[in-house]
């Protein structure tokens, strides 16, 4: 529920007094940083830390999405914050404009029980934002980004894969050894899985 700041974190004396982020009744569920600004996901609404320093509410309207998992696994990508919350919502916060955009997959793929679950984990490479969606005993993997179609720029989701796995605890893209998208389960008895990622998006079949 709280954070400390430090200018000299190697010594005990370098740490400040604890700073409460919002209400102590709501847990911090995740944290990301964009160009020096830390963002905190909480069960109620997201917050950000100013240089003053003070802590401010970032998206007051997201209080309607309050849940124990809201703000878990947020992701900073291409200068924007991608924020899962509620039972199925995913929002984009564009720092440059301060605008929130609803990118919830359930609004793009309607009347399909496969894609109306909670967005449990996010990851990204240089080209795509990847989202793992809970589908009971399976996970649905989507890739999304802003694309221009018929001279209109809009967000587009592409369903990629379905994986039998009990929930997604976290996901990340890595170039160590090979380009791969990794996902871990919410169950400690499950293995960690990966998907190969292209190194040449211009020639995927030959990669």
PDB file of C-alpha atoms in Angstrom:
ATOM      1  CA  UNK A   1       0.000   0.000   0.000  1.00  0.00           C
ATOM      2  CA  UNK A   2       3.010   2.289   0.459  1.00  0.00           C
ATOM      3  CA  UNK A   3       6.323   3.244  -1.145  1.00  0.00           C
ATOM      4  CA  UNK A   4       9.643   4.688  -0.032  1.00  0.00           C
ATOM      5  CA  UNK A   5      11.932   6.945  -2.057  1.00  0.00           C
ATOM      6  CA  UNK A   6      15.700   7.276  -1.793  1.00  0.00           C
ATOM      7  CA  UNK A   7      18.487   9.422  -3.203  1.00  0.00           C
ATOM      8  CA  UNK A   8      21.150   7.122  -1.705  1.00  0.00           C
ATOM      9  CA  UNK A   9      19.501   3.701  -1.460  1.00  0.00           C
ATOM     10  CA  UNK A  10      22.739   1.984  -0.414  1.00  0.00           C
ATOM     11  CA  UNK A  11      22.370   3.339   3.125  1.00  0.00           C
ATOM     12  CA  UNK A  12      19.510   3.070   5.585  1.00  0.00           C
ATOM     13  CA  UNK A  13      19.613   6.827   6.085  1.00  0.00           C
ATOM     14  CA  UNK A  14      18.995   7.431   2.380  1.00  0.00           C
ATOM     15  CA  UNK A  15      15.380   6.251   2.546  1.00  0.00           C
ATOM     16  CA  UNK A  16      12.522   8.674   3.080  1.00  0.00           C
ATOM     17  CA  UNK A  17       9.503   8.342   5.309  1.00  0.00           C
ATOM     18  CA  UNK A  18       6.956   5.889   3.947  1.00  0.00           C
ATOM     19  CA  UNK A  19       4.440   7.434   1.530  1.00  0.00           C
ATOM     20  CA  UNK A  20       0.943   5.988   1.319  1.00  0.00           C
ATOM     21  CA  UNK A  21      -0.419   5.571  -2.208  1.00  0.00           C
ATOM     22  CA  UNK A  22      -4.129   6.336  -1.999  1.00  0.00           C
ATOM     23  CA  UNK A  23      -6.177   4.479   0.594  1.00  0.00           C
ATOM     24  CA  UNK A  24      -4.421   1.911   2.767  1.00  0.00           C
ATOM     25  CA  UNK A  25      -7.477  -0.314   2.250  1.00  0.00           C
ATOM     26  CA  UNK A  26      -6.505  -0.902  -1.414  1.00  0.00           C
ATOM     27  CA  UNK A  27      -3.396  -2.897  -2.279  1.00  0.00           C
ATOM     28  CA  UNK A  28      -0.761  -1.886  -4.828  1.00  0.00           C
ATOM     29  CA  UNK A  29      -0.990  -4.504  -7.577  1.00  0.00           C
ATOM     30  CA  UNK A  30       1.648  -3.361 -10.101  1.00  0.00           C
ATOM     31  CA  UNK A  31       4.134  -0.655 -11.051  1.00  0.00           C
ATOM     32  CA  UNK A  32       5.570   0.733 -14.302  1.00  0.00           C
ATOM     33  CA  UNK A  33       7.711   3.721 -15.314  1.00  0.00           C
ATOM     34  CA  UNK A  34       7.590   6.022 -18.355  1.00  0.00           C
ATOM     35  CA  UNK A  35      10.303   8.646 -18.873  1.00  0.00           C
ATOM     36  CA  UNK A  36      11.046   8.971 -15.185  1.00  0.00           C
ATOM     37  CA  UNK A  37       7.465   8.947 -13.916  1.00  0.00           C
ATOM     38  CA  UNK A  38       6.446   5.921 -11.800  1.00  0.00           C
ATOM     39  CA  UNK A  39       2.884   4.656 -12.174  1.00  0.00           C
ATOM     40  CA  UNK A  40       1.211   2.499  -9.529  1.00  0.00           C
ATOM     41  CA  UNK A  41      -1.597   0.069 -10.209  1.00  0.00           C
ATOM     42  CA  UNK A  42      -3.994  -0.367  -7.308  1.00  0.00           C
ATOM     43  CA  UNK A  43      -7.178  -2.270  -6.668  1.00  0.00           C
ATOM     44  CA  UNK A  44      -9.211   0.930  -7.019  1.00  0.00           C
ATOM     45  CA  UNK A  45      -7.529   3.360  -9.482  1.00  0.00           C
ATOM     46  CA  UNK A  46      -4.054   3.992 -10.906  1.00  0.00           C
ATOM     47  CA  UNK A  47      -1.768   6.624  -9.397  1.00  0.00           C
ATOM     48  CA  UNK A  48       1.399   8.407 -10.473  1.00  0.00           C
ATOM     49  CA  UNK A  49       4.264  10.044  -8.604  1.00  0.00           C
ATOM     50  CA  UNK A  50       5.141  13.662  -9.337  1.00  0.00           C
ATOM     51  CA  UNK A  51       8.553  15.292  -8.966  1.00  0.00           C
ATOM     52  CA  UNK A  52       7.305  17.449  -6.054  1.00  0.00           C
ATOM     53  CA  UNK A  53       7.001  14.662  -4.806  1.00  0.00           C
ATOM     54  CA  UNK A  54       3.302  13.993  -4.368  1.00  0.00           C
ATOM     55  CA  UNK A  55       1.076  11.102  -5.376  1.00  0.00           C
ATOM     56  CA  UNK A  56      -1.863  11.851  -7.668  1.00  0.00           C
ATOM     57  CA  UNK A  57      -4.792   9.841  -9.032  1.00  0.00           C
ATOM     58  CA  UNK A  58      -4.278   9.129 -12.730  1.00  0.00           C
ATOM     59  CA  UNK A  59      -7.603   7.698 -13.897  1.00  0.00           C
ATOM     60  CA  UNK A  60     -10.429   8.476 -11.471  1.00  0.00           C
ATOM     61  CA  UNK A  61     -13.050   7.083 -13.861  1.00  0.00           C
ATOM     62  CA  UNK A  62     -11.547   3.575 -13.550  1.00  0.00           C
ATOM     63  CA  UNK A  63     -12.940   3.291 -10.008  1.00  0.00           C
ATOM     64  CA  UNK A  64     -15.916   1.519 -11.596  1.00  0.00           C
ATOM     65  CA  UNK A  65     -13.520  -1.310 -12.559  1.00  0.00           C
ATOM     66  CA  UNK A  66     -12.299  -1.823  -8.975  1.00  0.00           C
ATOM     67  CA  UNK A  67     -11.249  -5.404  -8.205  1.00  0.00           C
ATOM     68  CA  UNK A  68      -8.512  -7.277  -6.346  1.00  0.00           C
ATOM     69  CA  UNK A  69      -6.599  -7.769  -9.612  1.00  0.00           C
ATOM     70  CA  UNK A  70      -7.058  -4.298 -11.158  1.00  0.00           C
ATOM     71  CA  UNK A  71      -3.713  -2.801 -12.101  1.00  0.00           C
ATOM     72  CA  UNK A  72      -1.888  -6.144 -12.110  1.00  0.00           C
ATOM     73  CA  UNK A  73       0.734  -6.524 -14.860  1.00  0.00           C
ATOM     74  CA  UNK A  74       0.530  -3.031 -16.402  1.00  0.00           C
ATOM     75  CA  UNK A  75       2.941  -2.409 -19.263  1.00  0.00           C
ATOM     76  CA  UNK A  76       4.785   0.634 -20.572  1.00  0.00           C
ATOM     77  CA  UNK A  77       5.115   0.348 -24.360  1.00  0.00           C
ATOM     78  CA  UNK A  78       5.946   2.953 -26.994  1.00  0.00           C
ATOM     79  CA  UNK A  79       5.587   5.758 -24.461  1.00  0.00           C
ATOM     80  CA  UNK A  80       2.101   4.708 -23.373  1.00  0.00           C
ATOM     81  CA  UNK A  81       0.770   2.849 -20.336  1.00  0.00           C
ATOM     82  CA  UNK A  82      -1.376  -0.240 -20.895  1.00  0.00           C
ATOM     83  CA  UNK A  83      -3.506  -0.944 -17.859  1.00  0.00           C
ATOM     84  CA  UNK A  84      -5.591  -4.105 -17.241  1.00  0.00           C
ATOM     85  CA  UNK A  85      -8.408  -3.641 -14.755  1.00  0.00           C
ATOM     86  CA  UNK A  86     -11.777  -4.977 -13.710  1.00  0.00           C
ATOM     87  CA  UNK A  87     -13.138  -8.275 -15.002  1.00  0.00           C
ATOM     88  CA  UNK A  88     -12.127  -7.808 -18.661  1.00  0.00           C
ATOM     89  CA  UNK A  89     -10.975  -4.231 -19.323  1.00  0.00           C
ATOM     90  CA  UNK A  90      -7.728  -2.983 -20.859  1.00  0.00           C
ATOM     91  CA  UNK A  91      -7.025   0.746 -21.206  1.00  0.00           C
ATOM     92  CA  UNK A  92      -4.287   2.708 -22.952  1.00  0.00           C
ATOM     93  CA  UNK A  93      -3.031   5.907 -21.301  1.00  0.00           C
ATOM     94  CA  UNK A  94      -1.191   8.173 -23.741  1.00  0.00           C
ATOM     95  CA  UNK A  95       1.156  10.233 -21.588  1.00  0.00           C
ATOM     96  CA  UNK A  96       1.763  12.831 -24.315  1.00  0.00           C
ATOM     97  CA  UNK A  97      -1.935  13.779 -24.448  1.00  0.00           C
ATOM     98  CA  UNK A  98      -3.331  12.488 -21.138  1.00  0.00           C
ATOM     99  CA  UNK A  99      -6.038  10.564 -23.017  1.00  0.00           C
ATOM    100  CA  UNK A 100      -7.409   7.184 -21.898  1.00  0.00           C
ATOM    101  CA  UNK A 101      -8.615   4.786 -24.626  1.00  0.00           C
ATOM    102  CA  UNK A 102     -10.601   1.601 -24.026  1.00  0.00           C
ATOM    103  CA  UNK A 103      -8.855  -1.247 -25.873  1.00  0.00           C
ATOM    104  CA  UNK A 104     -10.666  -4.084 -24.084  1.00  0.00           C
ATOM    105  CA  UNK A 105     -10.532  -7.186 -26.353  1.00  0.00           C
ATOM    106  CA  UNK A 106     -14.079  -8.099 -25.273  1.00  0.00           C
ATOM    107  CA  UNK A 107     -15.342  -4.984 -27.097  1.00  0.00           C
ATOM    108  CA  UNK A 108     -13.550  -5.925 -30.326  1.00  0.00           C
ATOM    109  CA  UNK A 109     -14.436  -9.625 -30.350  1.00  0.00           C
ATOM    110  CA  UNK A 110     -18.068  -9.665 -29.227  1.00  0.00           C
ATOM    111  CA  UNK A 111     -20.379 -12.590 -28.497  1.00  0.00           C
ATOM    112  CA  UNK A 112     -17.459 -14.958 -28.019  1.00  0.00           C
ATOM    113  CA  UNK A 113     -16.916 -16.562 -24.624  1.00  0.00           C
ATOM    114  CA  UNK A 114     -13.299 -17.280 -25.602  1.00  0.00           C
ATOM    115  CA  UNK A 115     -12.382 -13.595 -25.494  1.00  0.00           C
ATOM    116  CA  UNK A 116     -14.460 -12.113 -22.669  1.00  0.00           C
ATOM    117  CA  UNK A 117     -12.172 -13.113 -19.786  1.00  0.00           C
ATOM    118  CA  UNK A 118      -9.781 -10.985 -17.737  1.00  0.00           C
ATOM    119  CA  UNK A 119      -6.642  -9.627 -19.389  1.00  0.00           C
ATOM    120  CA  UNK A 120      -4.163 -11.361 -17.088  1.00  0.00           C
ATOM    121  CA  UNK A 121      -0.762 -10.512 -18.550  1.00  0.00           C
ATOM    122  CA  UNK A 122       0.809  -8.193 -21.124  1.00  0.00           C
ATOM    123  CA  UNK A 123       4.098  -8.229 -23.019  1.00  0.00           C
ATOM    124  CA  UNK A 124       5.473  -6.530 -26.132  1.00  0.00           C
ATOM    125  CA  UNK A 125       8.228  -6.486 -28.706  1.00  0.00           C
ATOM    126  CA  UNK A 126       9.038  -3.643 -31.113  1.00  0.00           C
ATOM    127  CA  UNK A 127       5.994  -4.391 -33.292  1.00  0.00           C
ATOM    128  CA  UNK A 128       3.184  -5.794 -31.170  1.00  0.00           C
ATOM    129  CA  UNK A 129       1.474  -5.627 -27.804  1.00  0.00           C
ATOM    130  CA  UNK A 130       0.640  -9.158 -26.647  1.00  0.00           C
ATOM    131  CA  UNK A 131      -2.268  -9.886 -24.296  1.00  0.00           C
ATOM    132  CA  UNK A 132      -3.068 -13.163 -22.548  1.00  0.00           C
ATOM    133  CA  UNK A 133      -6.786 -13.513 -21.780  1.00  0.00           C
ATOM    134  CA  UNK A 134      -8.222 -15.941 -19.249  1.00  0.00           C
ATOM    135  CA  UNK A 135     -10.486 -18.567 -20.806  1.00  0.00           C
ATOM    136  CA  UNK A 136     -11.180 -20.972 -17.942  1.00  0.00           C
ATOM    137  CA  UNK A 137      -8.583 -23.771 -18.342  1.00  0.00           C
ATOM    138  CA  UNK A 138      -7.050 -22.077 -21.396  1.00  0.00           C
ATOM    139  CA  UNK A 139      -5.353 -18.821 -22.347  1.00  0.00           C
ATOM    140  CA  UNK A 140      -6.107 -16.826 -25.490  1.00  0.00           C
ATOM    141  CA  UNK A 141      -3.141 -14.935 -26.964  1.00  0.00           C
ATOM    142  CA  UNK A 142      -3.819 -11.740 -28.928  1.00  0.00           C
ATOM    143  CA  UNK A 143      -1.492  -9.314 -30.665  1.00  0.00           C
ATOM    144  CA  UNK A 144      -2.584  -5.703 -31.026  1.00  0.00           C
ATOM    145  CA  UNK A 145      -1.411  -2.309 -32.270  1.00  0.00           C
ATOM    146  CA  UNK A 146      -2.625   0.862 -33.978  1.00  0.00           C
ATOM    147  CA  UNK A 147      -2.961   0.213 -37.723  1.00  0.00           C
ATOM    148  CA  UNK A 148      -4.127   2.225 -40.708  1.00  0.00           C
ATOM    149  CA  UNK A 149      -6.932   0.509 -42.608  1.00  0.00           C
ATOM    150  CA  UNK A 150      -8.590   2.332 -45.513  1.00  0.00           C
ATOM    151  CA  UNK A 151      -6.968   5.613 -44.420  1.00  0.00           C
ATOM    152  CA  UNK A 152      -8.401   5.266 -40.916  1.00  0.00           C
ATOM    153  CA  UNK A 153      -6.102   4.601 -37.959  1.00  0.00           C
ATOM    154  CA  UNK A 154      -7.638   2.288 -35.378  1.00  0.00           C
ATOM    155  CA  UNK A 155      -6.569  -0.283 -32.832  1.00  0.00           C
ATOM    156  CA  UNK A 156      -6.642  -3.846 -34.182  1.00  0.00           C
ATOM    157  CA  UNK A 157      -6.488  -7.142 -32.274  1.00  0.00           C
ATOM    158  CA  UNK A 158      -5.267 -10.331 -33.980  1.00  0.00           C
ATOM    159  CA  UNK A 159      -6.019 -13.697 -32.285  1.00  0.00           C
ATOM    160  CA  UNK A 160      -2.812 -15.754 -32.445  1.00  0.00           C
ATOM    161  CA  UNK A 161      -3.049 -18.856 -30.307  1.00  0.00           C
ATOM    162  CA  UNK A 162      -4.838 -20.831 -27.618  1.00  0.00           C
ATOM    163  CA  UNK A 163      -2.835 -22.484 -24.840  1.00  0.00           C
ATOM    164  CA  UNK A 164      -4.107 -24.969 -22.262  1.00  0.00           C
ATOM    165  CA  UNK A 165      -2.817 -23.389 -19.064  1.00  0.00           C
ATOM    166  CA  UNK A 166      -4.275 -22.427 -15.684  1.00  0.00           C
ATOM    167  CA  UNK A 167      -4.140 -18.640 -15.828  1.00  0.00           C
ATOM    168  CA  UNK A 168      -1.283 -16.273 -16.690  1.00  0.00           C
ATOM    169  CA  UNK A 169       0.700 -14.933 -13.742  1.00  0.00           C
ATOM    170  CA  UNK A 170       3.006 -12.854 -15.951  1.00  0.00           C
ATOM    171  CA  UNK A 171       4.395 -12.612 -19.486  1.00  0.00           C
ATOM    172  CA  UNK A 172       7.480 -11.073 -21.065  1.00  0.00           C
ATOM    173  CA  UNK A 173       9.292 -10.900 -24.388  1.00  0.00           C
ATOM    174  CA  UNK A 174      12.998 -11.713 -24.406  1.00  0.00           C
ATOM    175  CA  UNK A 175      15.842 -11.782 -26.923  1.00  0.00           C
ATOM    176  CA  UNK A 176      18.116 -13.901 -24.698  1.00  0.00           C
ATOM    177  CA  UNK A 177      19.190 -16.933 -26.780  1.00  0.00           C
ATOM    178  CA  UNK A 178      16.296 -16.362 -29.178  1.00  0.00           C
ATOM    179  CA  UNK A 179      13.341 -14.024 -29.630  1.00  0.00           C
ATOM    180  CA  UNK A 180      10.571 -15.515 -27.553  1.00  0.00           C
ATOM    181  CA  UNK A 181       7.353 -14.591 -25.795  1.00  0.00           C
ATOM    182  CA  UNK A 182       7.247 -16.245 -22.365  1.00  0.00           C
ATOM    183  CA  UNK A 183       4.204 -16.860 -20.155  1.00  0.00           C
ATOM    184  CA  UNK A 184       3.976 -18.308 -16.656  1.00  0.00           C
ATOM    185  CA  UNK A 185       0.938 -19.911 -15.051  1.00  0.00           C
ATOM    186  CA  UNK A 186      -0.903 -18.900 -11.900  1.00  0.00           C
ATOM    187  CA  UNK A 187      -0.313 -22.493 -10.748  1.00  0.00           C
ATOM    188  CA  UNK A 188       3.141 -23.439  -9.442  1.00  0.00           C
ATOM    189  CA  UNK A 189       2.629 -26.981 -10.748  1.00  0.00           C
ATOM    190  CA  UNK A 190       2.575 -25.793 -14.369  1.00  0.00           C
ATOM    191  CA  UNK A 191       5.600 -25.266 -16.606  1.00  0.00           C
ATOM    192  CA  UNK A 192       6.707 -21.992 -18.189  1.00  0.00           C
ATOM    193  CA  UNK A 193       5.907 -21.784 -21.897  1.00  0.00           C
ATOM    194  CA  UNK A 194       7.205 -19.739 -24.810  1.00  0.00           C
ATOM    195  CA  UNK A 195       6.178 -18.768 -28.313  1.00  0.00           C
ATOM    196  CA  UNK A 196       8.846 -18.060 -30.960  1.00  0.00           C
ATOM    197  CA  UNK A 197       8.841 -14.419 -32.105  1.00  0.00           C
ATOM    198  CA  UNK A 198      10.020 -13.371 -35.569  1.00  0.00           C
ATOM    199  CA  UNK A 199      13.305 -11.521 -35.898  1.00  0.00           C
ATOM    200  CA  UNK A 200      12.265 -10.370 -39.399  1.00  0.00           C
ATOM    201  CA  UNK A 201       8.637  -9.260 -39.466  1.00  0.00           C
ATOM    202  CA  UNK A 202       9.089  -8.304 -43.121  1.00  0.00           C
ATOM    203  CA  UNK A 203       9.707 -11.956 -44.035  1.00  0.00           C
ATOM    204  CA  UNK A 204       8.004 -14.088 -41.396  1.00  0.00           C
ATOM    205  CA  UNK A 205       7.769 -17.341 -43.385  1.00  0.00           C
ATOM    206  CA  UNK A 206      11.523 -17.382 -44.067  1.00  0.00           C
ATOM    207  CA  UNK A 207      12.480 -16.443 -40.496  1.00  0.00           C
TER     208      UNK A 207
END
